[in-house]
Short mmCIF file of C-alpha atoms in Angstrom, two decimals:
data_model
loop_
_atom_site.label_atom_id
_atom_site.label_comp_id
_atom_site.label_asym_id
_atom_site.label_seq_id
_atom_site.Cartn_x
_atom_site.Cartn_y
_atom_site.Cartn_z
CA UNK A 1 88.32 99.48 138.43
CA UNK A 2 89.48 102.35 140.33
CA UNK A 3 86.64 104.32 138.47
CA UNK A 4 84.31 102.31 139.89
CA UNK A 5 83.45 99.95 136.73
CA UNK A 6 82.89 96.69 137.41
CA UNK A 7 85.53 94.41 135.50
CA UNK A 8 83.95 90.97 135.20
CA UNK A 9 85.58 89.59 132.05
CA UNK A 10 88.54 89.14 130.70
CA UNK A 11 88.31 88.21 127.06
CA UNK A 12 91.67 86.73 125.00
CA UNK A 13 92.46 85.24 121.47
CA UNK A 14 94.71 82.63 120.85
CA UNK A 15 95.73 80.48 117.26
CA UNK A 16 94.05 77.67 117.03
CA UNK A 17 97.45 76.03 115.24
CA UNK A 18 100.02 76.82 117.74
CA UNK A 19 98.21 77.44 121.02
CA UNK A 20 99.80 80.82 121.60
CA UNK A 21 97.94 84.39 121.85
CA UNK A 22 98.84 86.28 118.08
CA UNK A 23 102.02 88.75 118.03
CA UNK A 24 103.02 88.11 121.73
CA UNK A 25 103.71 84.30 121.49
CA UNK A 26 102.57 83.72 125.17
CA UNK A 27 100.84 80.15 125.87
CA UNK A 28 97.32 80.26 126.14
CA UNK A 29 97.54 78.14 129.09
CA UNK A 30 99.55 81.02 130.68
CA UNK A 31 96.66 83.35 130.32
CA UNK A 32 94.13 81.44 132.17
CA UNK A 33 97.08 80.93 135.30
CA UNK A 34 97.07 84.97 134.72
CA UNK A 35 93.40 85.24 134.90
CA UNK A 36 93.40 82.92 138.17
CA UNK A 37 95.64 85.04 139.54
CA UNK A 38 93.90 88.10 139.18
CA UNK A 39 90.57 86.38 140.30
CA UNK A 40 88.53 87.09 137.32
CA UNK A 41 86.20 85.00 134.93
CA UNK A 42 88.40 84.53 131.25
CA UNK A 43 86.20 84.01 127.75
CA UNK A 44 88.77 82.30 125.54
CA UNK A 45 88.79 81.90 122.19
CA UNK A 46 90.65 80.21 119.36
CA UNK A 47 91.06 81.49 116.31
CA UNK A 48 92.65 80.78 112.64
CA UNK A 49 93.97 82.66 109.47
CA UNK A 50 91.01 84.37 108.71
CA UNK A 51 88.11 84.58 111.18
CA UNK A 52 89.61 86.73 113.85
CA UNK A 53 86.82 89.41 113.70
CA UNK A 54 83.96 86.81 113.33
CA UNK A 55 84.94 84.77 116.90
CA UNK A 56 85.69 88.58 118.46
CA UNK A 57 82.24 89.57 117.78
CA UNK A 58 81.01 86.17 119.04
CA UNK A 59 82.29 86.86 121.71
CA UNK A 60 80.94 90.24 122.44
CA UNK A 61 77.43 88.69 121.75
CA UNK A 62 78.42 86.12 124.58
CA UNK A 63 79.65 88.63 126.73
CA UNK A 64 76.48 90.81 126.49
CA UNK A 65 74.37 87.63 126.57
CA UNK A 66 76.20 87.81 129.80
CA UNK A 67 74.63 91.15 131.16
CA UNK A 68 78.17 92.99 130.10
CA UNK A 69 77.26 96.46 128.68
CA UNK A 70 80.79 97.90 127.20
CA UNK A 71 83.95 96.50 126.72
CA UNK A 72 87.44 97.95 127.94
CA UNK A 73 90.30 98.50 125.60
CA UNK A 74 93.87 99.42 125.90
CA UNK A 75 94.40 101.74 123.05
CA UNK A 76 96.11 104.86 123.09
CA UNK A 77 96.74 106.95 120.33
CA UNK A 78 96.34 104.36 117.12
CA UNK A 79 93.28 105.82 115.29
CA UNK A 80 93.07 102.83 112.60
CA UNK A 81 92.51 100.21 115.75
CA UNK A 82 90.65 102.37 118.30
CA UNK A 83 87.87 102.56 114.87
CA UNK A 84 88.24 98.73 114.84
CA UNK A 85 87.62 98.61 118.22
CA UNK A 86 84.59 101.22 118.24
CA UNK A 87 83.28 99.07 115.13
CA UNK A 88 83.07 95.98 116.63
CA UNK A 89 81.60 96.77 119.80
CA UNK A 90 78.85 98.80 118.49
CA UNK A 91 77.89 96.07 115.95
CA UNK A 92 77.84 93.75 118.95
CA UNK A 93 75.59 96.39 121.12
CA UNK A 94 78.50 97.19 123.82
CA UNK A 95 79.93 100.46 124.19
CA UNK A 96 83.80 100.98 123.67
CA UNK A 97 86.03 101.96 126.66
CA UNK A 98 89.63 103.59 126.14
CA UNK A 99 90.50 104.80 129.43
CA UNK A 100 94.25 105.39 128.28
CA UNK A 101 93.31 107.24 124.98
CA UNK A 102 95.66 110.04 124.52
CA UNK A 103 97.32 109.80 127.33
CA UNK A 104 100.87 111.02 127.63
CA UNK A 105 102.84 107.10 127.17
CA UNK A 106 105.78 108.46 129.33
CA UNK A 107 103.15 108.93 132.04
CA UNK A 108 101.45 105.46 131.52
CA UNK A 109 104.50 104.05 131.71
CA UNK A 110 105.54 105.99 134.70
CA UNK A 111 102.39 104.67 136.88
CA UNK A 112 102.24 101.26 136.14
CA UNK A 113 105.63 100.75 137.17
CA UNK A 114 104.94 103.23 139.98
CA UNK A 115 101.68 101.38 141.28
CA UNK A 116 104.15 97.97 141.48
CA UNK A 117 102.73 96.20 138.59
CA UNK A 118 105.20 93.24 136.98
CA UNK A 119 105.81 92.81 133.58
CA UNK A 120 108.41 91.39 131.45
CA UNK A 121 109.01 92.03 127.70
CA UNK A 122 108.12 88.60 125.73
CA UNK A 123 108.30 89.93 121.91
CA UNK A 124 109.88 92.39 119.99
CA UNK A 125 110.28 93.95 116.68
CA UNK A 126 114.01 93.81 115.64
CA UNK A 127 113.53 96.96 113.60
CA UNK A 128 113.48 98.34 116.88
CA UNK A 129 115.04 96.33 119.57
CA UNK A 130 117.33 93.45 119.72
CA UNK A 131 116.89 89.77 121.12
CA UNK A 132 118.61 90.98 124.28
CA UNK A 133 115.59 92.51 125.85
CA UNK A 134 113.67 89.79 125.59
CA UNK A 135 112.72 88.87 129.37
CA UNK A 136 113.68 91.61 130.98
CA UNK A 137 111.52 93.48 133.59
CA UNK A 138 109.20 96.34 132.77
CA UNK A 139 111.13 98.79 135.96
CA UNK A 140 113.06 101.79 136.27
CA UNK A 141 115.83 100.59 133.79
CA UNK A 142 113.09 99.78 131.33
CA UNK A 143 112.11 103.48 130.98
CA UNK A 144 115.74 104.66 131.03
CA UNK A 145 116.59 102.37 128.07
CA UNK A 146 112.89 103.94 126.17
CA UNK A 147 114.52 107.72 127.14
CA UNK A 148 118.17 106.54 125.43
CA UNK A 149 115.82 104.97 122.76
CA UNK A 150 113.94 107.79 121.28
CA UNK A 151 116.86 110.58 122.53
CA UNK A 152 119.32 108.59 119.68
CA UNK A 153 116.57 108.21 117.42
CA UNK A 154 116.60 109.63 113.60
CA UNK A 155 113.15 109.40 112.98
CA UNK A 156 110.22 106.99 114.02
CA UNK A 157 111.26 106.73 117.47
CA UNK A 158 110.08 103.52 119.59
CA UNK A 159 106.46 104.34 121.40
CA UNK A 160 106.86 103.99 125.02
CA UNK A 161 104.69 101.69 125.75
CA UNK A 162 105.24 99.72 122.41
CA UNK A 163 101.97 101.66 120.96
CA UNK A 164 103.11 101.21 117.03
CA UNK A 165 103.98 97.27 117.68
CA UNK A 166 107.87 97.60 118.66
CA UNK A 167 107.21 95.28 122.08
CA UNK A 168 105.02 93.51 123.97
CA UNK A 169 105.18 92.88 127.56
CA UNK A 170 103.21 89.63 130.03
CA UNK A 171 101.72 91.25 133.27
CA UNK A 172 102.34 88.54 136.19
CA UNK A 173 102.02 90.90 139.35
CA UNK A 174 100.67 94.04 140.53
CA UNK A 175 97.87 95.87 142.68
CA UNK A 176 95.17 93.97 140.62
CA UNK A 177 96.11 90.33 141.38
CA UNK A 178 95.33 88.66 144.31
CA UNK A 179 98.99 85.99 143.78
CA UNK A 180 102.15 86.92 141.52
CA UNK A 181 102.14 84.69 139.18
CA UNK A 182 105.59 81.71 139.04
CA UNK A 183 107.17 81.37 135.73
CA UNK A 184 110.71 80.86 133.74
CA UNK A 185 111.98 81.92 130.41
CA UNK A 186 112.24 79.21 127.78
CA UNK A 187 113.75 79.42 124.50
CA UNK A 188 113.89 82.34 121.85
CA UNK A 189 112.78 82.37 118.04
CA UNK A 190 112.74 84.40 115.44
CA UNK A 191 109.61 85.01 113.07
CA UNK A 192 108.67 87.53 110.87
CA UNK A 193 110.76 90.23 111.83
CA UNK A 194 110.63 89.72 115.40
CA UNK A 195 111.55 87.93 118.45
CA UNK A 196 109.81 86.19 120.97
CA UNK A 197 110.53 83.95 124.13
CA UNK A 198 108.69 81.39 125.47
CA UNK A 199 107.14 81.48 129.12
CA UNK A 200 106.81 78.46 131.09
CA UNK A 201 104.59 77.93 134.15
CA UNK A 202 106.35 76.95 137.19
#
């Protein structure tokens, strides 16, 4: 946005059996209060076990049905899912976007909380961290804790900015949105190796 693109879309997935977006748990219903809150136009889709490609490129068709002409994504250093990305989006007829690619994650990490944005952590991989974090604010502390992190680690250390899957994080504030957004942490669960808490609207 600050580049000058015009943002009109936001496009999200969410599982058609539980009503929650895939890996970060977060209530579908939750996105659309984000996407009010930022003022923009949301394309949501469900999706199931196995057709998670097919509705994404739907979508893209949609989208560029739309007048859209490239879509944005928030990849930075993961070659196997930028070529996903890059796949999809030229089979659709949009160009691919990665604005953060190979960009230094300390740094990205540094600015967002720098430019004011809120975030809090909603699901993590207990390889890497424990339950504890869950709901805690993306700040200051945050990045301390990622420096203690990868300064103690033996090998594999945790990505800054979760990159490799170790968390993921709900934006409810920040430069972009025209309202913060109200919410509360709900209950915790454990699946698959990770942990997740639930977000309720307030």
């Amino acid at each position: 946005m600050s580049n000058g693109v015009d943002i009109r879309y936001l496009l999200n997935a969410y599982r058609a059996d539980s009503g929650r977006v895939t890996f970060h748990g977060v209530r579908a219903s939750l996105i659309r209060k984000q996407s009010a809150a930022l003022g923009m136009t949301l394309l949501q889709k469900r999706v199931g076990d196995h057709d998670y490609e097919e509705v994404f490129y739907e979508a893209l068709l949609e989208l560029r049905a739309n007048g859209v002409k490239g879509m944005i994504f928030g990849d930075i250093d993961v070659q196997r899912n930028r070529e996903w990305c890059e796949r999809i989006a030229l089979r659709a007829g949009l160009e691919a976007v990665f604005p953060l690619w190979n960009i230094d994650q300390r740094k990205i990490l540094e600015e967002f909380i720098g430019a004011g944005f809120r975030a809090v952590i909603v699901a993590v991989d207990s390889k890497f961290l424990p339950k504890e974090v869950l709901g805690k604010s993306i700040d200051l502390d945050w990045l301390k804790l990622m420096d203690r992190l990868r300064s103690e680690a033996i090998c594999d250390p945790i990505t800054y900015c979760g990159e490799n899957g170790e968390y993921h994080s709900f934006v409810s504030g920040g430069p972009c949105f025209k309202s913060n957004m109200k919410f509360k942490t709900g209950e915790s669960v454990q699946r698959n190796g990770h942990w997740l808490i639930d977000l309720l609207e307030q």
